[in-house]
Short mmCIF file of C-alpha atoms in Angstrom, two decimals:
data_model
loop_
_atom_site.label_atom_id
_atom_site.label_comp_id
_atom_site.label_asym_id
_atom_site.label_seq_id
_atom_site.Cartn_x
_atom_site.Cartn_y
_atom_site.Cartn_z
CA ASN A 3 0.75 19.36 11.56
CA SER A 4 3.92 18.30 11.64
CA ARG A 5 4.58 14.28 11.19
CA ASN A 6 5.38 14.18 14.75
CA ASP A 7 2.51 14.87 15.91
CA LEU A 8 1.29 12.07 13.42
CA HIS A 9 2.86 10.16 14.76
CA GLU A 10 2.55 10.72 18.21
CA ARG A 11 -2.06 10.77 17.16
CA THR A 12 -1.16 7.33 15.85
CA ARG A 13 0.79 4.82 18.65
CA SER A 14 -2.07 5.82 20.94
CA SER A 15 -5.11 5.83 18.26
CA ILE A 16 -4.35 2.56 16.82
CA GLN A 17 -3.92 -0.46 18.71
CA THR A 18 -4.72 -3.46 16.74
CA SER A 19 -4.75 -6.45 17.51
CA THR A 20 -5.27 -9.33 15.06
CA SER A 21 -6.56 -12.64 16.02
CA LEU A 22 -6.13 -15.42 13.34
CA TYR A 23 -9.49 -17.19 14.21
CA SER A 24 -10.20 -20.50 12.18
CA SER A 25 -13.57 -21.43 10.94
CA SER A 26 -13.38 -21.77 7.41
CA SER A 27 -16.13 -18.82 6.19
CA PRO A 28 -16.46 -15.58 7.55
CA SER A 29 -19.89 -16.66 7.53
CA SER A 30 -19.06 -19.77 10.42
CA PRO A 31 -19.11 -19.14 13.40
CA ILE A 32 -16.49 -18.16 15.69
CA SER A 33 -14.60 -20.00 17.19
CA SER A 34 -11.38 -19.74 19.85
CA PRO A 35 -8.15 -17.65 17.77
CA THR A 36 -5.02 -19.42 16.51
CA ALA A 37 -2.95 -16.59 17.07
CA GLU A 38 -2.62 -13.01 18.42
CA ASP A 39 -0.38 -9.86 18.08
CA GLU A 40 -0.60 -6.67 17.30
CA CYS A 41 0.81 -3.71 15.58
CA ASP A 42 0.58 0.50 15.78
CA VAL A 43 -0.92 0.26 11.93
CA LEU A 44 -2.94 -2.34 9.91
CA VAL A 45 -2.78 -2.58 6.53
CA LEU A 46 -4.81 -4.22 4.37
CA GLY A 47 -4.43 -5.78 1.48
CA SER A 48 -1.52 -6.09 -1.31
CA GLY A 49 -1.60 -4.00 -3.80
CA PRO A 50 0.65 -0.88 -5.27
CA ALA A 51 -1.17 1.07 -2.94
CA ALA A 52 -1.13 -0.90 0.19
CA ARG A 53 2.11 -1.67 0.08
CA ALA A 54 3.39 2.28 -0.30
CA ILE A 55 1.50 2.98 2.84
CA ALA A 56 2.82 0.56 4.76
CA THR A 57 5.87 0.75 3.35
CA LEU A 58 6.12 5.06 3.89
CA LEU A 59 4.92 4.49 6.96
CA SER A 60 6.94 1.57 8.61
CA SER A 61 10.56 3.73 7.93
CA PRO A 62 12.27 5.02 10.64
CA ASN A 63 11.94 8.61 8.71
CA ALA A 64 7.74 8.49 8.90
CA VAL A 65 8.39 10.15 12.46
CA ASP A 66 11.53 12.37 14.27
CA ALA A 67 12.19 8.77 16.25
CA ALA A 68 14.45 11.49 18.53
CA ALA A 69 12.26 13.79 18.97
CA THR A 70 9.27 11.98 19.79
CA SER A 71 11.63 9.55 21.98
CA SER A 72 9.12 6.74 20.22
CA PRO A 73 10.37 4.23 18.27
CA PRO A 74 9.26 3.49 14.38
CA LEU A 75 5.58 2.71 14.05
CA ASP A 76 5.68 -1.15 13.48
CA VAL A 77 2.99 -1.53 11.24
CA LEU A 78 1.41 -5.09 9.81
CA LEU A 79 0.50 -5.69 6.29
CA ALA A 80 -2.32 -8.58 5.49
CA ASP A 81 -3.42 -10.08 3.00
CA SER A 82 -4.33 -13.66 1.74
CA ASN A 83 -3.48 -12.24 -1.42
CA TYR A 84 -0.26 -11.57 0.20
CA ASP A 85 2.21 -13.66 -3.00
CA ARG A 86 -0.53 -13.46 -5.99
CA ARG A 87 1.42 -11.57 -9.10
CA TRP A 88 0.72 -8.11 -9.84
CA ILE A 89 -1.51 -8.83 -13.38
CA PRO A 90 -2.24 -5.35 -14.58
CA ASN A 91 0.94 -2.97 -16.28
CA TYR A 92 0.72 0.65 -14.39
CA GLY A 93 1.51 3.78 -16.08
CA VAL A 94 2.63 7.75 -14.73
CA TRP A 95 3.43 11.25 -16.06
CA GLN A 96 7.23 10.84 -15.54
CA ASP A 97 6.86 13.78 -13.76
CA GLU A 98 5.01 12.16 -11.43
CA TRP A 99 6.47 9.37 -11.20
CA LEU A 100 9.89 11.85 -10.11
CA SER A 101 7.65 13.45 -7.48
CA ILE A 102 6.38 9.97 -5.95
CA ARG A 103 10.34 9.01 -6.04
CA ASP A 104 11.71 11.88 -3.86
CA LEU A 105 8.08 11.46 -1.30
CA PHE A 106 9.73 7.92 -0.97
CA PHE A 107 14.06 9.12 -0.85
CA SER A 108 12.68 12.10 1.50
CA PHE A 109 11.36 8.49 4.20
CA GLY A 110 14.51 6.88 3.93
CA HIS A 111 13.52 5.05 0.92
CA SER A 112 14.85 4.44 -2.83
CA LEU A 113 12.28 3.62 -5.32
CA ASP A 114 15.84 3.41 -8.10
CA ASP A 115 14.43 4.19 -12.45
CA ASP A 116 16.49 1.24 -13.04
CA ASP A 117 13.47 -0.89 -10.57
CA CYS A 118 10.90 0.09 -11.34
CA ILE A 119 10.68 1.92 -14.39
CA ASP A 120 10.81 -0.97 -17.42
CA ARG A 121 10.05 1.69 -20.20
CA THR A 122 9.39 6.47 -20.89
CA TRP A 123 8.22 7.88 -24.16
CA SER A 124 9.05 11.65 -24.42
CA LYS A 125 6.21 11.95 -26.29
CA THR A 126 2.31 11.21 -25.28
CA ASP A 127 0.61 10.10 -28.29
CA CYS A 128 -3.83 9.63 -27.13
CA TYR A 129 -6.03 8.34 -28.44
CA PHE A 130 -9.79 9.56 -27.65
CA GLY A 131 -11.82 6.44 -29.61
CA GLY A 132 -14.18 9.17 -30.65
CA SER A 133 -14.62 10.76 -27.62
CA PHE A 134 -15.00 14.38 -26.85
CA ASP A 135 -16.45 14.63 -30.00
CA ILE A 136 -12.57 14.25 -31.39
CA PRO A 137 -12.38 11.33 -34.33
CA ALA A 138 -11.26 7.69 -33.15
CA GLU A 139 -8.30 7.92 -35.65
CA GLU A 140 -6.74 11.57 -34.46
CA ARG A 141 -4.07 11.63 -33.30
CA MET A 142 -3.11 14.02 -29.73
CA ARG A 143 0.38 14.16 -28.95
CA LEU A 144 1.05 15.40 -25.73
CA ASP A 145 4.79 17.04 -25.35
CA ARG A 146 4.84 14.96 -21.19
CA ALA A 147 6.75 12.10 -21.12
CA TYR A 148 4.63 8.96 -20.49
CA CYS A 149 6.38 5.74 -18.13
CA ARG A 150 5.61 2.37 -17.55
CA ILE A 151 6.28 0.23 -14.45
CA ASP A 152 7.76 -2.18 -13.73
CA ARG A 153 5.17 -3.94 -12.22
CA ASP A 154 7.34 -7.11 -10.23
CA GLY A 155 10.44 -4.69 -9.97
CA LEU A 156 8.12 -1.90 -8.09
CA ARG A 157 6.79 -5.32 -6.28
CA ARG A 158 10.24 -5.99 -5.06
CA CYS A 159 10.93 -2.52 -3.92
CA LEU A 160 7.43 -2.05 -1.82
CA SER A 161 8.81 -5.74 -0.32
CA PRO A 162 10.02 -6.52 2.64
CA GLU A 163 14.26 -8.14 2.66
CA ASN A 164 13.12 -11.39 4.69
CA ASP A 165 10.00 -11.78 1.65
CA GLU A 166 11.19 -10.91 -1.87
CA GLY A 167 14.45 -8.92 -1.76
CA GLY A 168 13.46 -5.95 -1.02
CA LYS A 169 14.26 -2.54 1.82
CA ALA A 170 10.52 -2.42 3.08
CA ARG A 171 10.42 -2.57 7.03
CA TYR A 172 6.64 -3.51 7.81
CA ARG A 173 5.27 -6.79 9.05
CA VAL A 174 3.08 -9.62 7.02
CA LEU A 175 0.99 -12.21 8.03
CA ARG A 176 -1.20 -13.99 5.07
CA ALA A 177 -4.76 -13.15 5.97
CA ARG A 178 -7.76 -11.17 5.25
CA HIS A 179 -10.80 -9.34 7.19
CA VAL A 180 -13.86 -10.89 7.91
CA SER A 181 -15.95 -7.84 9.62
CA LYS A 182 -18.50 -6.45 7.28
CA ALA A 183 -19.97 -3.18 7.67
CA THR A 184 -23.88 -3.41 8.74
CA SER A 185 -24.40 0.23 9.82
CA ILE A 186 -21.94 2.75 11.65
CA ASN A 187 -20.05 1.32 13.07
CA ILE A 188 -21.48 -2.22 13.79
CA TYR A 189 -20.23 -5.41 11.63
CA SER A 190 -20.81 -8.40 11.16
CA PRO A 191 -20.08 -11.74 12.28
CA ALA A 192 -20.39 -9.30 15.71
CA GLY A 193 -17.30 -8.55 17.47
CA SER A 194 -15.41 -8.71 13.90
CA LEU A 195 -14.09 -5.25 14.74
CA VAL A 196 -14.15 -3.42 17.77
CA HIS A 197 -13.02 -0.29 18.49
CA ASP A 198 -13.08 1.11 21.56
CA ASP A 199 -10.42 3.14 24.94
CA GLU A 200 -7.34 0.83 23.90
CA GLY A 201 -7.78 0.38 20.45
CA SER A 202 -8.92 -1.43 17.24
CA THR A 203 -9.57 -4.94 17.38
CA ILE A 204 -9.53 -7.33 14.08
CA LEU A 205 -10.79 -10.92 13.20
CA LEU A 206 -8.08 -11.63 10.25
CA GLN A 207 -9.15 -14.86 8.75
CA SER A 208 -5.93 -17.78 6.97
#
C-alpha cells in the first residue's frame, strides 16, 4: 500500500481525544478532565523509537498532501518523563545508520552525522565472553564499521523546534497514560481507553 493510503486510513480511523485527569494516582477515582485535545496520531513515550516515529509521521513528506488534498498528520507525543535525559549509550552498524539517515532524508528530515554520531570504528572487535564455545579471551574481528550514537545530539534532532531546537513537527504533552488492558478491548480504569466509530479516546495523567 502507498503512504497515501496509509494517510487516508489514519486520518479516518484515528481521531484521538486526549484528556488530562486531575487524580494523583491511576487507582484514584476518575474525575472531570482538566484539559482536552485531539490529534491524528498519539505516540506514547519519548525515547529514541517514540521520537523517531513521531518525527517521521509529522513530516510533510510522510504523505503526498497535494495528491490527497489533506494536511500533514497532527502528531502528539505524550510522556510525563519527556524531559528526562537518555541514559543508555546507543550503537549501530554504519551501513544500518546510513539506511536510517536516508530514510529520514526521504521524509524531509535530516540526521547529520556531525550531530548524531559520536565516533566511528572502521572495524569491529567482538568478544563473546565464553558464549558459543568461544574462549573468553578470543577476539573476533569483523570488517564492518560501527558507530556510537551521540545520544544528546540524536535527541535534539528528533525534537520539535520549540522544545530543544530540533526540526520535528510533532506536538508534546507532558503526561502519561493510565489505562491497563484487563482483557481484549477491556481497560482499567473503566473508560480510560475507548475505541468507537469516532476514533479512539485515551485518558492521560499529568
